[in-house]
């Protein structure tokens, strides 16, 4: 505005100074013929920072030069272009000596000394400050200040705060200007309603359900916050996807407007759609497939009758077939296409292209909209694994890691084996997780190099401290544990726990590859003296050891047969249950075998896979010792991921919703004699024997549930020779460190294996959580025993708290 006024003043000066000539000229460059036609001098007023010499150069007007409107306007523009002035005015003055003086009166802009931003709360103050594009030490341009305000406005509007107001306060000190941008964020814009227009096939509710933008509701969690990015995703992806699932693949969103009521802080979202016709599934064919047979491809086709066998329902997938005019679901079609692509990748055809083709046709006299579907497949040549590289293993030996890798140079590339290799390396627990996704590098021959990027983490630890717990009293512990001894995947541990009721020493060493073979070996030595106060068991002293060898099972990478021999000398004393055992330095000699298969991933809180194990142990007899009996146990655990939140690609660490099922059973045949405390079974609690949450330790006996009272003590009848437990859980695995779950437990204990009856079980439900600490896993469960009774035999369900520590869950 100041610049425009100055130019008008210059034009007026020309008109006043050269009125006689004005009517004789045409165009915008009018010559001056009055007193200032050729000024005798040019002077500048109001400049303090800028020298007169520089101003004369910028103005370009010298005394004695003939003036015109164009010359004056150009001079004013040049002075404004320096950015130093808010106003420039011109005037023609006649001195007493009759000389003409051309005068430029200027108002300098203040220099910016500092910029401050106040008020941001919901957004980072640095993020808002970055929107202020002003330089300290330079003259302040009002237009630049206005642009900075607009940039802040647009930032908040993009984050869902269009009600923001920004005021600029100015403070002038010693001719310098300080600007303060005061931000009033206002409330976040709330979506009061969503109006869908043009929809006939899908109701407003179904369209809104498909959107992430939701209107505010009655409950506090239904805030209805407006987010421009979410609305854009709704319009371009989620609404078309909802229609595509119902056969409306030509649907278009023709309008999406947001009507803002700034006074109320509300917004109305208007969506206009054009649905188009609903398509049904017509014919289907596959072109170009040679690697897979028709039945194999048929497994992926998502439409048609699936209650029958695939061979019957998809009769020759390589020829045209009718799928019964089912409504077309584009999401299912896209998912099936992706699965076909993955199937080719699993067979090494990573360069294969599966092109889904949707042909729109009209069928019959009624012109029913149909889609004929086709997979056009260009299989190309399979990729061969050229090299497998491992990077980042500064401590762990490479052969340790390669034992977990199932893709071998020279083999056809297999995506499933690559993923399983990635999971097996993560299961080692030697590297920071989540591991980066393995890199596949195609070479000029069409083969691939595979690179695993790893980062070592600290694995060994020395721990010491104090401990207190039910059954062990007050004490302390000193321990050393290294699961990656010498960087060779060997495991070593030394534990000493001592205190009022316990003096326990344990030494263990495991070599997973004895002399670079596939045979593993473990030796374990212990000297344990315990005085349990749990149910007043009493004091026992155990000295012994075990030697175990693991043998791989041919044809199964995840199955191992363990053979072991153990010897143990036991003595009992003091008061309590074990004081009734007449045995001094009793000796138990045993040989056993365990067949186990483990495909779990994401340990220690698995999210998928299974583990099964069967153990047979033979004690005494020809082995000698103080008792002769056989002990058998079996266990099965299965896990599945129901949903993932936060990304499912390799290298990500999503939160997983996990379902788990487990079953465990066991039986003792013969008489365990003086070893019944450690070799027979007890049920209840989580600290001793077989766990059953919601019930106290030893409360489940072959004679049923015994209510725990302060006078209750364990007896020989508290132990049985057969047990069965089962558990179901629904858990949330946040990461390798934290796991929360809800569970259902059931189990029972019998005096003899032949009394086994799985229809009579004690049940418990509850919730729990586990966390991994430097001292080991810690957990707490809150169980509700559904089948507890009181001393009078009446139902008396109660809550029971259970604490867990160490490798027991």
Short mmCIF file of N, CA and C in Angstrom, two decimals, residues 350-351 383-391 413 418 438-453:
data_model
loop_
_atom_site.label_atom_id
_atom_site.label_comp_id
_atom_site.label_asym_id
_atom_site.label_seq_id
_atom_site.Cartn_x
_atom_site.Cartn_y
_atom_site.Cartn_z
N UNK A 350 11.18 -65.68 -8.25
CA UNK A 350 10.97 -64.36 -7.66
C UNK A 350 10.77 -63.29 -8.72
N UNK A 351 11.12 -63.60 -9.98
CA UNK A 351 10.92 -62.64 -11.06
C UNK A 351 9.62 -62.89 -11.81
N UNK A 383 15.25 -68.19 -9.73
CA UNK A 383 16.48 -67.58 -9.23
C UNK A 383 17.22 -68.59 -8.35
N UNK A 384 18.51 -68.66 -8.52
CA UNK A 384 19.37 -69.54 -7.73
C UNK A 384 20.09 -68.69 -6.67
N UNK A 385 20.20 -69.24 -5.47
CA UNK A 385 20.93 -68.54 -4.41
C UNK A 385 22.42 -68.61 -4.74
N UNK A 386 23.01 -67.45 -4.98
CA UNK A 386 24.42 -67.39 -5.34
C UNK A 386 25.31 -67.38 -4.10
N UNK A 387 25.03 -66.45 -3.19
CA UNK A 387 25.82 -66.35 -1.95
C UNK A 387 24.89 -66.01 -0.79
N UNK A 388 25.29 -66.43 0.41
CA UNK A 388 24.61 -66.05 1.64
C UNK A 388 25.65 -65.39 2.53
N UNK A 389 25.48 -64.09 2.77
CA UNK A 389 26.44 -63.34 3.57
C UNK A 389 25.84 -62.96 4.92
N UNK A 390 26.71 -62.90 5.91
CA UNK A 390 26.30 -62.50 7.26
C UNK A 390 27.17 -61.32 7.66
N UNK A 391 26.54 -60.23 8.05
CA UNK A 391 27.27 -59.02 8.41
C UNK A 391 26.84 -58.54 9.79
N UNK A 413 15.97 -70.40 -4.90
CA UNK A 413 15.51 -69.48 -3.87
C UNK A 413 14.13 -69.88 -3.37
N UNK A 418 13.62 -68.58 3.62
CA UNK A 418 14.32 -67.35 3.99
C UNK A 418 13.68 -66.75 5.24
N UNK A 438 16.22 -59.50 5.84
CA UNK A 438 17.35 -59.93 5.00
C UNK A 438 17.29 -59.29 3.63
N UNK A 439 18.43 -58.93 3.14
CA UNK A 439 18.53 -58.23 1.86
C UNK A 439 18.76 -59.24 0.74
N UNK A 440 17.99 -59.13 -0.34
CA UNK A 440 18.18 -59.97 -1.52
C UNK A 440 18.68 -59.11 -2.66
N UNK A 441 19.86 -59.46 -3.18
CA UNK A 441 20.49 -58.66 -4.23
C UNK A 441 20.55 -59.47 -5.52
N UNK A 442 19.71 -59.15 -6.50
CA UNK A 442 19.82 -59.83 -7.80
C UNK A 442 21.12 -59.46 -8.48
N UNK A 443 21.73 -60.43 -9.15
CA UNK A 443 22.94 -60.13 -9.91
C UNK A 443 22.64 -60.16 -11.40
N UNK A 444 23.69 -59.96 -12.19
CA UNK A 444 23.48 -59.84 -13.62
C UNK A 444 23.02 -61.15 -14.26
N UNK A 445 23.21 -62.28 -13.59
CA UNK A 445 22.79 -63.57 -14.14
C UNK A 445 21.37 -63.93 -13.75
N UNK A 446 20.72 -63.09 -12.96
CA UNK A 446 19.36 -63.38 -12.53
C UNK A 446 19.31 -64.15 -11.23
N UNK A 447 20.45 -64.48 -10.64
CA UNK A 447 20.48 -65.15 -9.35
C UNK A 447 20.47 -64.09 -8.24
N UNK A 448 20.43 -64.55 -7.00
CA UNK A 448 20.34 -63.60 -5.89
C UNK A 448 21.42 -63.89 -4.85
N UNK A 449 21.91 -62.81 -4.27
CA UNK A 449 22.75 -62.89 -3.09
C UNK A 449 21.89 -62.47 -1.90
N UNK A 450 22.00 -63.21 -0.81
CA UNK A 450 21.22 -62.94 0.40
C UNK A 450 22.17 -62.44 1.48
N UNK A 451 21.80 -61.32 2.10
CA UNK A 451 22.64 -60.71 3.13
C UNK A 451 21.80 -60.54 4.39
N UNK A 452 22.30 -61.11 5.50
CA UNK A 452 21.68 -60.93 6.81
C UNK A 452 22.47 -59.86 7.56
N UNK A 453 21.80 -58.80 7.97
CA UNK A 453 22.43 -57.71 8.72
C UNK A 453 22.08 -57.90 10.20
#
